[in-house]
Amino acid sequence: GENVEQHPSTLSVQEGDSAVIKCTYSDSASNYFPWYKQELGKRPQLIIDIRSNVGEKKDQRIAVTLNKTAKHFSLHITETQPEDSAVYFCAANTNSNTGKLIFGQGTTLQVKP
Amino acid sequence: EPEVTQTPSHQVTQMGQEVILRCVPISNHLYFYWYRQILGQKVEFLVSFYNNEISEKSEIFDDQFSVERPDGSNFTLKIRSTKLEDSAMYFCASSDRDITTDTQYFGPGTRLTVL
């Protein structure tokens, strides 16, 4: 069935280091991959997304890479700051064309000052 | 910047009672969704809604659940007879799903506690 696997479940880095979170998806028809940041008790906030017609997208300190052949995509955060600490979710759409998103299990990122 | 809004922020109810969760999507959006998140777990899809009808629903969305767009602005999720396991954060999302993006914008959520 439709599934998105996300690793690691927790990640602790020093301020200024890079952080990488990886996801794999099962539906080969998926063509849209957003990343959401969720702070405690808050709504998921879209931070970056990528469509399947590109392999990489960058927005300041955040980048996402996509390997359609291997069905995996990754979030890269450079020069991490304490305010980057949050839970990050990857997601993928499905072949149903309804916009439904399947989410990964989430990664709790802690950036230590 | 327009945002999705939801009311109430927190709803406490007794098992077996009906609850209605309300959402106001972004005004020019046409696609609407409900997701839920049990504490500490991932976000799970419940239902998608377009052109005044359900376009897809998950296994979670059984006969106890229903959605409605009663007017031009509100989008509601009704749970007819709540169970303990319905306790979760419920997020509404909306999208305009134009040709370049499927971006979904999430509301702040309603925390439902079933006692």
GROMACS .gro file of N, CA, C and O in nm, chain A residues 2-4 31-32 36 38 41-46 49 51 89 93-94 96-106, chain B residues 3-4 31 33 35 37 41-45 48 55-56 89 91 97 99-109 111:
model
  232
    2GLU      N    1   0.021   0.239   0.006
    2GLU     CA    2   0.093   0.367   0.006
    2GLU      C    3   0.165   0.385   0.138
    2GLU      O    4   0.105   0.367   0.244
    3ASN      N    5   0.291   0.420   0.131
    3ASN     CA    6   0.368   0.434   0.253
    3ASN      C    7   0.483   0.531   0.231
    3ASN      O    8   0.539   0.539   0.121
    4VAL      N    9   0.517   0.605   0.335
    4VAL     CA   10   0.634   0.691   0.335
    4VAL      C   11   0.712   0.660   0.462
    4VAL      O   12   0.657   0.666   0.572
   31ASN      N   13   0.428   1.243  -0.737
   31ASN     CA   14   0.506   1.344  -0.811
   31ASN      C   15   0.517   1.477  -0.737
   31ASN      O   16   0.561   1.577  -0.792
   32TYR      N   17   0.476   1.478  -0.609
   32TYR     CA   18   0.484   1.601  -0.530
   32TYR      C   19   0.526   1.564  -0.388
   32TYR      O   20   0.464   1.477  -0.325
   36TYR      N   21   0.719   1.954   0.590
   36TYR     CA   22   0.654   2.041   0.687
   36TYR      C   23   0.734   2.044   0.816
   36TYR      O   24   0.791   1.943   0.858
   38GLN      N   25   0.688   2.127   1.222
   38GLN     CA   26   0.583   2.141   1.322
   38GLN      C   27   0.644   2.167   1.458
   38GLN      O   28   0.716   2.082   1.514
   41GLY      N   29   0.269   2.180   1.955
   41GLY     CA   30   0.134   2.232   1.968
   41GLY      C   31   0.088   2.322   1.854
   41GLY      O   32  -0.019   2.383   1.861
   42LYS      N   33   0.169   2.329   1.748
   42LYS     CA   34   0.135   2.419   1.638
   42LYS      C   35   0.096   2.339   1.512
   42LYS      O   36   0.108   2.218   1.507
   43ARG      N   37   0.053   2.412   1.412
   43ARG     CA   38   0.016   2.349   1.286
   43ARG      C   39   0.141   2.312   1.206
   43ARG      O   40   0.245   2.375   1.221
   44PRO      N   41   0.133   2.210   1.119
   44PRO     CA   42   0.244   2.185   1.026
   44PRO      C   43   0.257   2.303   0.929
   44PRO      O   44   0.159   2.348   0.871
   45GLN      N   45   0.380   2.351   0.915
   45GLN     CA   46   0.407   2.464   0.826
   45GLN      C   47   0.493   2.415   0.711
   45GLN      O   48   0.600   2.356   0.733
   46LEU      N   49   0.450   2.441   0.589
   46LEU     CA   50   0.529   2.402   0.472
   46LEU      C   51   0.659   2.482   0.469
   46LEU      O   52   0.658   2.605   0.482
   49ASP      N   53   0.904   2.237  -0.092
   49ASP     CA   54   0.846   2.124  -0.162
   49ASP      C   55   0.916   2.106  -0.297
   49ASP      O   56   0.986   2.195  -0.344
   51ARG      N   57   0.869   1.901  -0.695
   51ARG     CA   58   0.792   1.817  -0.786
   51ARG      C   59   0.889   1.725  -0.861
   51ARG      O   60   1.009   1.750  -0.867
   89PHE      N   61   0.828   1.669   0.906
   89PHE     CA   62   0.757   1.561   0.838
   89PHE      C   63   0.778   1.572   0.687
   89PHE      O   64   0.761   1.681   0.630
   93ASN      N   65   0.241   1.284  -0.238
   93ASN     CA   66   0.105   1.265  -0.286
   93ASN      C   67   0.093   1.124  -0.343
   93ASN      O   68   0.187   1.046  -0.343
   94THR      N   69  -0.027   1.091  -0.391
   94THR     CA   70  -0.051   0.954  -0.439
   94THR      C   71  -0.109   0.958  -0.580
   94THR      O   72  -0.137   1.066  -0.632
   96SER      N   73  -0.393   0.890  -0.668
   96SER     CA   74  -0.538   0.906  -0.671
   96SER      C   75  -0.582   1.040  -0.729
   96SER      O   76  -0.698   1.060  -0.757
   97ASN      N   77  -0.487   1.132  -0.742
   97ASN     CA   78  -0.516   1.263  -0.800
   97ASN      C   79  -0.616   1.344  -0.718
   97ASN      O   80  -0.682   1.434  -0.770
   98THR      N   81  -0.629   1.313  -0.590
   98THR     CA   82  -0.717   1.391  -0.505
   98THR      C   83  -0.639   1.491  -0.420
   98THR      O   84  -0.698   1.568  -0.346
   99GLY      N   85  -0.506   1.485  -0.430
   99GLY     CA   86  -0.422   1.571  -0.349
   99GLY      C   87  -0.386   1.510  -0.215
   99GLY      O   88  -0.309   1.568  -0.139
  100LYS      N   89  -0.440   1.395  -0.186
  100LYS     CA   90  -0.410   1.326  -0.059
  100LYS      C   91  -0.260   1.318  -0.036
  100LYS      O   92  -0.185   1.284  -0.127
  101LEU      N   93  -0.217   1.350   0.086
  101LEU     CA   94  -0.076   1.339   0.123
  101LEU      C   95  -0.058   1.224   0.222
  101LEU      O   96  -0.137   1.209   0.315
  102ILE      N   97   0.046   1.146   0.200
  102ILE     CA   98   0.087   1.043   0.295
  102ILE      C   99   0.212   1.096   0.365
  102ILE      O  100   0.310   1.134   0.298
  103PHE      N  101   0.209   1.098   0.498
  103PHE     CA  102   0.317   1.156   0.576
  103PHE      C  103   0.411   1.049   0.628
  103PHE      O  104   0.371   0.936   0.657
  104GLY      N  105   0.537   1.088   0.644
  104GLY     CA  106   0.632   1.005   0.716
  104GLY      C  107   0.608   1.017   0.866
  104GLY      O  108   0.523   1.094   0.912
  105GLN      N  109   0.686   0.942   0.940
  105GLN     CA  110   0.664   0.933   1.084
  105GLN      C  111   0.716   1.053   1.162
  105GLN      O  112   0.688   1.068   1.280
  106GLY      N  113   0.794   1.136   1.096
  106GLY     CA  114   0.845   1.256   1.162
  106GLY      C  115   0.985   1.238   1.217
  106GLY      O  116   1.025   1.128   1.258
  116GLU      N  117  -0.492   3.266   0.590
  116GLU     CA  118  -0.464   3.142   0.662
  116GLU      C  119  -0.593   3.061   0.678
  116GLU      O  120  -0.703   3.116   0.677
  117VAL      N  121  -0.576   2.932   0.694
  117VAL     CA  122  -0.687   2.845   0.730
  117VAL      C  123  -0.714   2.863   0.879
  117VAL      O  124  -0.619   2.867   0.959
  144TYR      N  125  -1.003   2.286  -0.290
  144TYR     CA  126  -0.982   2.150  -0.244
  144TYR      C  127  -0.964   2.154  -0.093
  144TYR      O  128  -0.886   2.236  -0.042
  146TYR      N  129  -0.935   1.930   0.293
  146TYR     CA  130  -0.890   1.804   0.352
  146TYR      C  131  -0.906   1.808   0.504
  146TYR      O  132  -0.898   1.914   0.566
  148TYR      N  133  -0.717   1.595   0.824
  148TYR     CA  134  -0.615   1.502   0.870
  148TYR      C  135  -0.627   1.494   1.022
  148TYR      O  136  -0.682   1.583   1.086
  150GLN      N  137  -0.394   1.375   1.389
  150GLN     CA  138  -0.264   1.342   1.444
  150GLN      C  139  -0.283   1.302   1.589
  150GLN      O  140  -0.312   1.386   1.675
  154GLN      N  141   0.236   1.105   1.719
  154GLN     CA  142   0.241   1.022   1.599
  154GLN      C  143   0.238   1.108   1.472
  154GLN      O  144   0.236   1.230   1.477
  155LYS      N  145   0.236   1.041   1.358
  155LYS     CA  146   0.239   1.114   1.232
  155LYS      C  147   0.101   1.166   1.195
  155LYS      O  148   0.000   1.126   1.252
  156VAL      N  149   0.100   1.254   1.100
  156VAL     CA  150  -0.025   1.308   1.046
  156VAL      C  151  -0.087   1.204   0.953
  156VAL      O  152  -0.019   1.149   0.866
  157GLU      N  153  -0.219   1.179   0.972
  157GLU     CA  154  -0.287   1.077   0.890
  157GLU      C  155  -0.401   1.140   0.811
  157GLU      O  156  -0.483   1.215   0.866
  158PHE      N  157  -0.410   1.104   0.685
  158PHE     CA  158  -0.517   1.153   0.598
  158PHE      C  159  -0.651   1.092   0.639
  158PHE      O  160  -0.661   0.972   0.666
  161SER      N  161  -1.070   1.383   0.158
  161SER     CA  162  -1.054   1.498   0.069
  161SER      C  163  -1.190   1.532   0.010
  161SER      O  164  -1.276   1.444  -0.007
  168SER      N  165  -1.392   1.324  -0.244
  168SER     CA  166  -1.317   1.268  -0.355
  168SER      C  167  -1.237   1.145  -0.314
  168SER      O  168  -1.209   1.059  -0.397
  169GLU      N  169  -1.202   1.138  -0.187
  169GLU     CA  170  -1.134   1.019  -0.137
  169GLU      C  171  -1.146   1.016   0.016
  169GLU      O  172  -1.147   1.121   0.079
  202MET      N  173  -0.549   1.542   1.752
  202MET     CA  174  -0.553   1.675   1.693
  202MET      C  175  -0.606   1.659   1.552
  202MET      O  176  -0.555   1.575   1.477
  204PHE      N  177  -0.663   1.838   1.194
  204PHE     CA  178  -0.621   1.951   1.111
  204PHE      C  179  -0.705   1.957   0.984
  204PHE      O  180  -0.724   1.855   0.916
  210ARG      N  181  -0.447   2.384  -0.575
  210ARG     CA  182  -0.404   2.278  -0.668
  210ARG      C  183  -0.399   2.329  -0.811
  210ARG      O  184  -0.455   2.269  -0.902
  212ILE      N  185  -0.175   2.431  -1.160
  212ILE     CA  186  -0.096   2.338  -1.240
  212ILE      C  187   0.049   2.327  -1.192
  212ILE      O  188   0.124   2.240  -1.235
  213THR      N  189   0.090   2.417  -1.102
  213THR     CA  190   0.230   2.413  -1.062
  213THR      C  191   0.252   2.362  -0.921
  213THR      O  192   0.362   2.337  -0.881
  214THR      N  193   0.147   2.347  -0.845
  214THR     CA  194   0.168   2.307  -0.707
  214THR      C  195   0.046   2.237  -0.650
  214THR      O  196  -0.066   2.260  -0.693
  215ASP      N  197   0.074   2.149  -0.555
  215ASP     CA  198  -0.035   2.088  -0.480
  215ASP      C  199  -0.030   2.136  -0.336
  215ASP      O  200  -0.079   2.067  -0.248
  216THR      N  201   0.028   2.250  -0.313
  216THR     CA  202   0.054   2.295  -0.176
  216THR      C  203  -0.072   2.297  -0.092
  216THR      O  204  -0.173   2.356  -0.130
  217GLN      N  205  -0.063   2.233   0.023
  217GLN     CA  206  -0.174   2.233   0.118
  217GLN      C  207  -0.135   2.317   0.238
  217GLN      O  208  -0.027   2.303   0.293
  218TYR      N  209  -0.226   2.405   0.277
  218TYR     CA  210  -0.205   2.492   0.391
  218TYR      C  211  -0.291   2.441   0.507
  218TYR      O  212  -0.411   2.421   0.490
  219PHE      N  213  -0.225   2.421   0.620
  219PHE     CA  214  -0.293   2.362   0.734
  219PHE      C  215  -0.345   2.469   0.831
  219PHE      O  216  -0.283   2.574   0.851
  220GLY      N  217  -0.459   2.438   0.891
  220GLY     CA  218  -0.511   2.521   0.998
  220GLY      C  219  -0.439   2.490   1.128
  220GLY      O  220  -0.356   2.398   1.134
  221PRO      N  221  -0.471   2.564   1.235
  221PRO     CA  222  -0.402   2.546   1.363
  221PRO      C  223  -0.444   2.420   1.438
  221PRO      O  224  -0.379   2.383   1.536
  222GLY      N  225  -0.551   2.356   1.394
  222GLY     CA  226  -0.593   2.231   1.456
  222GLY      C  227  -0.696   2.248   1.566
  222GLY      O  228  -0.708   2.354   1.627
  224ARG      N  229  -0.789   2.029   1.906
  224ARG     CA  230  -0.755   1.914   1.991
  224ARG      C  231  -0.884   1.857   2.047
  224ARG      O  232  -0.955   1.924   2.122
   0.00000   0.00000   0.00000
